Tab-separated table of C-alpha atoms in Angstrom:
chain	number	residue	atom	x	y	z
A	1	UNK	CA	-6.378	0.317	16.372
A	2	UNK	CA	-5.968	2.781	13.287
A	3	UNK	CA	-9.242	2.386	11.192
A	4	UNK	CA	-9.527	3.744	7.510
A	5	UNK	CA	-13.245	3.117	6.213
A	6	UNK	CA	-14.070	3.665	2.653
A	7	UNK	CA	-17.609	4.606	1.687
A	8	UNK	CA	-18.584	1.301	-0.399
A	9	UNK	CA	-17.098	-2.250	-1.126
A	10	UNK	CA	-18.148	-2.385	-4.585
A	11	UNK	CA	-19.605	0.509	-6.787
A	12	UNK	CA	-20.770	0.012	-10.645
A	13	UNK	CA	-20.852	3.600	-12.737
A	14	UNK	CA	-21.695	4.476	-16.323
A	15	UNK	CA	-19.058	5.988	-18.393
A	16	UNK	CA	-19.319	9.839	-18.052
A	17	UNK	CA	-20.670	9.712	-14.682
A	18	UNK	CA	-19.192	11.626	-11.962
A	19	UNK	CA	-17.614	9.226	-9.678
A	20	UNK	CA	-17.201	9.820	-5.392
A	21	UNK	CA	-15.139	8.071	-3.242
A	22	UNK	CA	-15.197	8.519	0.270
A	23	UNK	CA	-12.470	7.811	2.454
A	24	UNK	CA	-12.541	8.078	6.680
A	25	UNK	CA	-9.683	7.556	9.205
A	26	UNK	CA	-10.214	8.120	12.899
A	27	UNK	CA	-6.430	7.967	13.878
A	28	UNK	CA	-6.026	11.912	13.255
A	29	UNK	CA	-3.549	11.462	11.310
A	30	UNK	CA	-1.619	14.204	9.116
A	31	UNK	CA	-1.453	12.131	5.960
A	32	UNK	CA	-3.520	10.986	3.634
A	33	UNK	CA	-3.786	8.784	0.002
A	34	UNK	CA	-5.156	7.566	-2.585
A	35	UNK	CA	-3.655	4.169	-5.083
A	36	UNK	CA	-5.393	2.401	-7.660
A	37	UNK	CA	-4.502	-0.998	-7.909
A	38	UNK	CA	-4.574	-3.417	-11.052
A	39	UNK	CA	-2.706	-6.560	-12.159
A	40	UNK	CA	0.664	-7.149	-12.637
A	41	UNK	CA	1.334	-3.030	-11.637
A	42	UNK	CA	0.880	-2.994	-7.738
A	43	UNK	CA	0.036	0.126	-6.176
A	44	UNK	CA	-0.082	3.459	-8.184
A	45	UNK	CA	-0.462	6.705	-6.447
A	46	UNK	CA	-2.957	9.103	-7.538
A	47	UNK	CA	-2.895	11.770	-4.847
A	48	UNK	CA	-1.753	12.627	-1.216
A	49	UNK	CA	-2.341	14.603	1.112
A	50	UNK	CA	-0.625	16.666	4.025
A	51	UNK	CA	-2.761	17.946	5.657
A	52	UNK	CA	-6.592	19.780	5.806
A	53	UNK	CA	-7.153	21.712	2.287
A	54	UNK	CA	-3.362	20.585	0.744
A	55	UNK	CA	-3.236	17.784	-1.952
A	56	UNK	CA	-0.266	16.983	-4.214
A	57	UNK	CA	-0.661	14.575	-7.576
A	58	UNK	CA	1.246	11.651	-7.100
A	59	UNK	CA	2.351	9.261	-10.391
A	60	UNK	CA	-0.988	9.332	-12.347
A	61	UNK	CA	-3.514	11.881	-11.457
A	62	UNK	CA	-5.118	12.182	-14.674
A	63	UNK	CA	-9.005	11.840	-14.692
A	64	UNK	CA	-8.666	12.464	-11.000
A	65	UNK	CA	-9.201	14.869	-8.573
A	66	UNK	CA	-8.964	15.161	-4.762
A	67	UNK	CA	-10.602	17.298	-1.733
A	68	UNK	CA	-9.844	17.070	2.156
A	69	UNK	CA	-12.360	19.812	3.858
A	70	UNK	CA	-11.741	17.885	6.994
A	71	UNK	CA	-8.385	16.217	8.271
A	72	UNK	CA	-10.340	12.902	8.928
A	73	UNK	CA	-11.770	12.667	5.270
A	74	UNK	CA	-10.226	12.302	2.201
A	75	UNK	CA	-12.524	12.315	-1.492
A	76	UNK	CA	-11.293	10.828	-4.809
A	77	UNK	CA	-13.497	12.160	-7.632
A	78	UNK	CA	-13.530	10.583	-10.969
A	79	UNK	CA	-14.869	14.199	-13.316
A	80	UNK	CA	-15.899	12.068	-15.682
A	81	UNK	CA	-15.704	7.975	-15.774
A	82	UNK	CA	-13.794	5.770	-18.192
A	83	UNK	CA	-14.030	2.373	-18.764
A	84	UNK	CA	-10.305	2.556	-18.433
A	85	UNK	CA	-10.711	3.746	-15.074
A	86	UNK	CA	-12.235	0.372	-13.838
A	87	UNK	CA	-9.761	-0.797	-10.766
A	88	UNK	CA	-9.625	-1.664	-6.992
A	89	UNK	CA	-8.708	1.970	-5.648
A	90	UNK	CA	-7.143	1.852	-1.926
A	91	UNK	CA	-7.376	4.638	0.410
A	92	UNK	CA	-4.482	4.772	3.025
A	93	UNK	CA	-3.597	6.948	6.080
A	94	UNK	CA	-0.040	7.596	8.259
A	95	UNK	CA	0.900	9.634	10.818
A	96	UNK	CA	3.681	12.712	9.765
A	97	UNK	CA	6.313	14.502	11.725
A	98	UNK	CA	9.896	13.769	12.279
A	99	UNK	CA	10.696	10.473	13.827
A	100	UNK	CA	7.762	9.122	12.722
A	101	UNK	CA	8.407	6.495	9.810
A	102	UNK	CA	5.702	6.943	7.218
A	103	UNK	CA	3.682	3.520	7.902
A	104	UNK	CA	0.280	3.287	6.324
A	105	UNK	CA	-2.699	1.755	6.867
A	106	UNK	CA	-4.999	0.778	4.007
A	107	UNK	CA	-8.875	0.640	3.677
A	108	UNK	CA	-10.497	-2.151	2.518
A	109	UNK	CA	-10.685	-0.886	-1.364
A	110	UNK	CA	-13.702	-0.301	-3.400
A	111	UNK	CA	-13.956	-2.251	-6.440
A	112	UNK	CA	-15.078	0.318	-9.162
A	113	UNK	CA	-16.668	-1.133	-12.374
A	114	UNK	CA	-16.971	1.382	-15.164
A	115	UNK	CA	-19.363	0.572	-17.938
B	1	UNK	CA	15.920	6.982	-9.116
B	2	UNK	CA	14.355	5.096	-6.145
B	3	UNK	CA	12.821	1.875	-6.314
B	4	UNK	CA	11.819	-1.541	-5.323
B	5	UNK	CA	11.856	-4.997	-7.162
B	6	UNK	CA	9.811	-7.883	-6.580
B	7	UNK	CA	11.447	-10.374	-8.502
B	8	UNK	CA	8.868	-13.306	-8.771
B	9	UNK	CA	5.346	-12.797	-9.318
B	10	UNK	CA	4.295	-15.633	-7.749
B	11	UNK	CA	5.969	-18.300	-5.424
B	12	UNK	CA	4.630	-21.619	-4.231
B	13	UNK	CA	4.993	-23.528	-1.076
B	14	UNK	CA	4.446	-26.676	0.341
B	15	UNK	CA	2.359	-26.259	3.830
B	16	UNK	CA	5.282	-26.845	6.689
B	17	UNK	CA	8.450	-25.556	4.379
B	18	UNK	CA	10.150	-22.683	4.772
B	19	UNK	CA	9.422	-19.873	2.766
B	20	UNK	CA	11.150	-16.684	1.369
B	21	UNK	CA	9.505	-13.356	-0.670
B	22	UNK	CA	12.600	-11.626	-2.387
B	23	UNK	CA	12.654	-7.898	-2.196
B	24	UNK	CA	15.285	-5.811	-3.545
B	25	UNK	CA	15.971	-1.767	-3.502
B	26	UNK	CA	17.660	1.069	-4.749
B	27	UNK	CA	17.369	4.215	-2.688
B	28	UNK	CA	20.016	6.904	-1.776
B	29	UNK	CA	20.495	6.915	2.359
B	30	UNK	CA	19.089	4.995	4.437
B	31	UNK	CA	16.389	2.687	3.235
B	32	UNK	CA	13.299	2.342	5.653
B	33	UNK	CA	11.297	-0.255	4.230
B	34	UNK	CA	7.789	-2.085	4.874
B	35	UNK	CA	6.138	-5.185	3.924
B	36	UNK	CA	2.495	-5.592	3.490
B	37	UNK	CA	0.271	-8.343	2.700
B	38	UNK	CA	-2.957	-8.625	0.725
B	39	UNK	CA	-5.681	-11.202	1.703
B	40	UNK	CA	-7.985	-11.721	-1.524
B	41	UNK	CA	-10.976	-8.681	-1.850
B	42	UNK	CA	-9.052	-6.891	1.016
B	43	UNK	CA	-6.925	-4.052	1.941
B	44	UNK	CA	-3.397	-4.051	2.408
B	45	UNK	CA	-2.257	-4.802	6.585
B	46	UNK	CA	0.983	-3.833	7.420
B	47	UNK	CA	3.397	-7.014	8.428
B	48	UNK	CA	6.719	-5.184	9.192
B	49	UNK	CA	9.257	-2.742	9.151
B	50	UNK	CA	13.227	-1.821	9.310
B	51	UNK	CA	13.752	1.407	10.499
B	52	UNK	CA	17.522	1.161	12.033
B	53	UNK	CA	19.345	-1.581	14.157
B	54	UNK	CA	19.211	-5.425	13.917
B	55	UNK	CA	19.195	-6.707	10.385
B	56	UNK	CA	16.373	-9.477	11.380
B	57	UNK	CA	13.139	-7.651	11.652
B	58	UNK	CA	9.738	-10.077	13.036
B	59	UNK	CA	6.614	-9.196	12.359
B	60	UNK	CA	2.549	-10.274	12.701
B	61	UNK	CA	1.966	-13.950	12.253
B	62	UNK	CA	5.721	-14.921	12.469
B	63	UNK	CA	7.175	-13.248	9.377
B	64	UNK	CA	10.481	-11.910	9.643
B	65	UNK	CA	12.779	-10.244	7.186
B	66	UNK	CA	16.312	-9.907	6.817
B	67	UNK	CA	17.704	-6.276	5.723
B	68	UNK	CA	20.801	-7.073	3.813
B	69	UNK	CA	22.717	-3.621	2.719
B	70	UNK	CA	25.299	-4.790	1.069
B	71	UNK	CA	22.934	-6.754	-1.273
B	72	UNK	CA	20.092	-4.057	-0.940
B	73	UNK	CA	17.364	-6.510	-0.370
B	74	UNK	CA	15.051	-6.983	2.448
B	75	UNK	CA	13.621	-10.283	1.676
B	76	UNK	CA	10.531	-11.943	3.732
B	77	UNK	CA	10.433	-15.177	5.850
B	78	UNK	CA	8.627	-17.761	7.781
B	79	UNK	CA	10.295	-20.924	8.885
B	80	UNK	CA	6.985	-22.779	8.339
B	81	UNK	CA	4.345	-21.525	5.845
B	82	UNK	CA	0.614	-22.141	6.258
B	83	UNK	CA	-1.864	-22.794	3.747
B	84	UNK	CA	-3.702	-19.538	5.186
B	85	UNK	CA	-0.367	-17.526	4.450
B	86	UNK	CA	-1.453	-17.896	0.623
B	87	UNK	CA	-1.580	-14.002	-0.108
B	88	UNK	CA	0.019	-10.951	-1.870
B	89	UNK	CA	2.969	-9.473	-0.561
B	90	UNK	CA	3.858	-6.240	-1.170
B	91	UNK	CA	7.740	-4.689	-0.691
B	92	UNK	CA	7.778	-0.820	0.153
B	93	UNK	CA	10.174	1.802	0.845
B	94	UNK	CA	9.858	5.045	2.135
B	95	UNK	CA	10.734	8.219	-0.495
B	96	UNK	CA	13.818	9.704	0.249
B	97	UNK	CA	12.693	13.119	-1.258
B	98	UNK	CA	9.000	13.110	-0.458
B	99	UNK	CA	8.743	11.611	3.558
B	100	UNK	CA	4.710	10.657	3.835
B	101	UNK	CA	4.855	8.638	0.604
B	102	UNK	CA	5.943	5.056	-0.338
B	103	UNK	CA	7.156	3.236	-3.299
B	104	UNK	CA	5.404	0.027	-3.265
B	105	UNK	CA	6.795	-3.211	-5.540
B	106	UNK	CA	4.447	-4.743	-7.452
B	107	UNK	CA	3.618	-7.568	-5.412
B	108	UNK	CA	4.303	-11.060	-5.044
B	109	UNK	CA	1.234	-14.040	-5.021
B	110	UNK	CA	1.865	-16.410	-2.250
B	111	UNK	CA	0.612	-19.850	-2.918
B	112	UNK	CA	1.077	-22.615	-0.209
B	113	UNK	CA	-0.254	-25.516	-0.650
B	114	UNK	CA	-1.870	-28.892	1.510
């Protein structure tokens, strides 16, 4: 079974803080993302990535960046944390390649709190 | 532009009756398209998928869907709901122009009650 692990359930920042989450699949798998989820808007992507050192923003990237160092690991960093950044953010992995139809599989979240 | 609709935000169910999740899309080509569902504080598990071939897809915990092109929806099922399918669903399909990603609908809550 695919497993994507992220680094904590629950984190609680101060605003202005730089924020790390960590995000671990052990699938090897080519592709890698990052969503924030809130109420009433589903899933919103904030970054992918294709593959070891690549990213690419996806539909609001703002306040975020990415790295992937290692194709296993992929980091969401939050330069500097706004309240308005408080959300459940989902990391998700999928194998690439032609043939291969683009399924994901999701981490359990990390609830961020920004105060 | 691509997309996919989730019509109702929430649906409720009386344990033992059928239930249906409407999904609709818009997507030049072929569609491939997902469902997922979201147990409260969790991540999202993968329930199904139509690639190609029959219309009826079945999934985990016996959830089907129904791939209708004609009326571009992909709508989920279950002939007899459970008071432990109360959940969020989530409607996907795969970009057309960008392969690895998906555009997700935003989400239906599942309610079934005793």
């Amino acid at each position: 079974d695919v497993k994507v692990t992220q680094s904590s359930r629950y984190l609680v920042k101060r605003t202005g803080e730089k924020v790390f989450l960590e995000c671990v699949q052990d699938m090897d798998h080519e592709n890698m993302f990052w969503y924030r989820q809130d109420p009433g808007l589903g899933l919103r992507l904030i970054y992918f990535s294709y593959d070891v050192k690549m990213k690419e923003k996806g539909d609001i990237p703002e306040g975020y960046s990415v790295s992937r160092e290692k194709k296993e690991r992929f980091s969401l960093i939050l330069e500097s944390a706004s309240t308005n950044q408080t959300s459940m953010y989902l990391c998700a992995s999928s194998l690439a390649g032609q043939g291969v139809y683009n399924e994901q599989f999701f981490g359990p979240g990390t609830r961020l709190t920004v105060l | 532009a691509q997309s996919v609709a989730q019509p109702e935000d929430q649906v409720n169910v009386a344990e033992g009756n059928p239930l249906t999740v409407k999904c609709t899309y818009s997507v030049s080509g072929n569609p491939y398209l997902f469902w997922y569902v979201q147990y409260p504080n969790r991540g999202l598990q993968f329930l199904l998928k139509y690639i190609t071939g029959d219309n009826l897809v079945k999934g985990s915990y016996g959830f089907e869907a129904e791939f209708n092109k004609s009326q571009t929806s992909f709508h989920l099922k279950k002939p007899s709901a459970l008071v432990s399918d109360s959940a969020l669903y989530f409607c996907a399909v795969r970009d057309v122009n960008q392969g690895g990603k998906l555009i997700f609908g935003q989400g239906t809550e599942l309610s079934v009650k005793p």
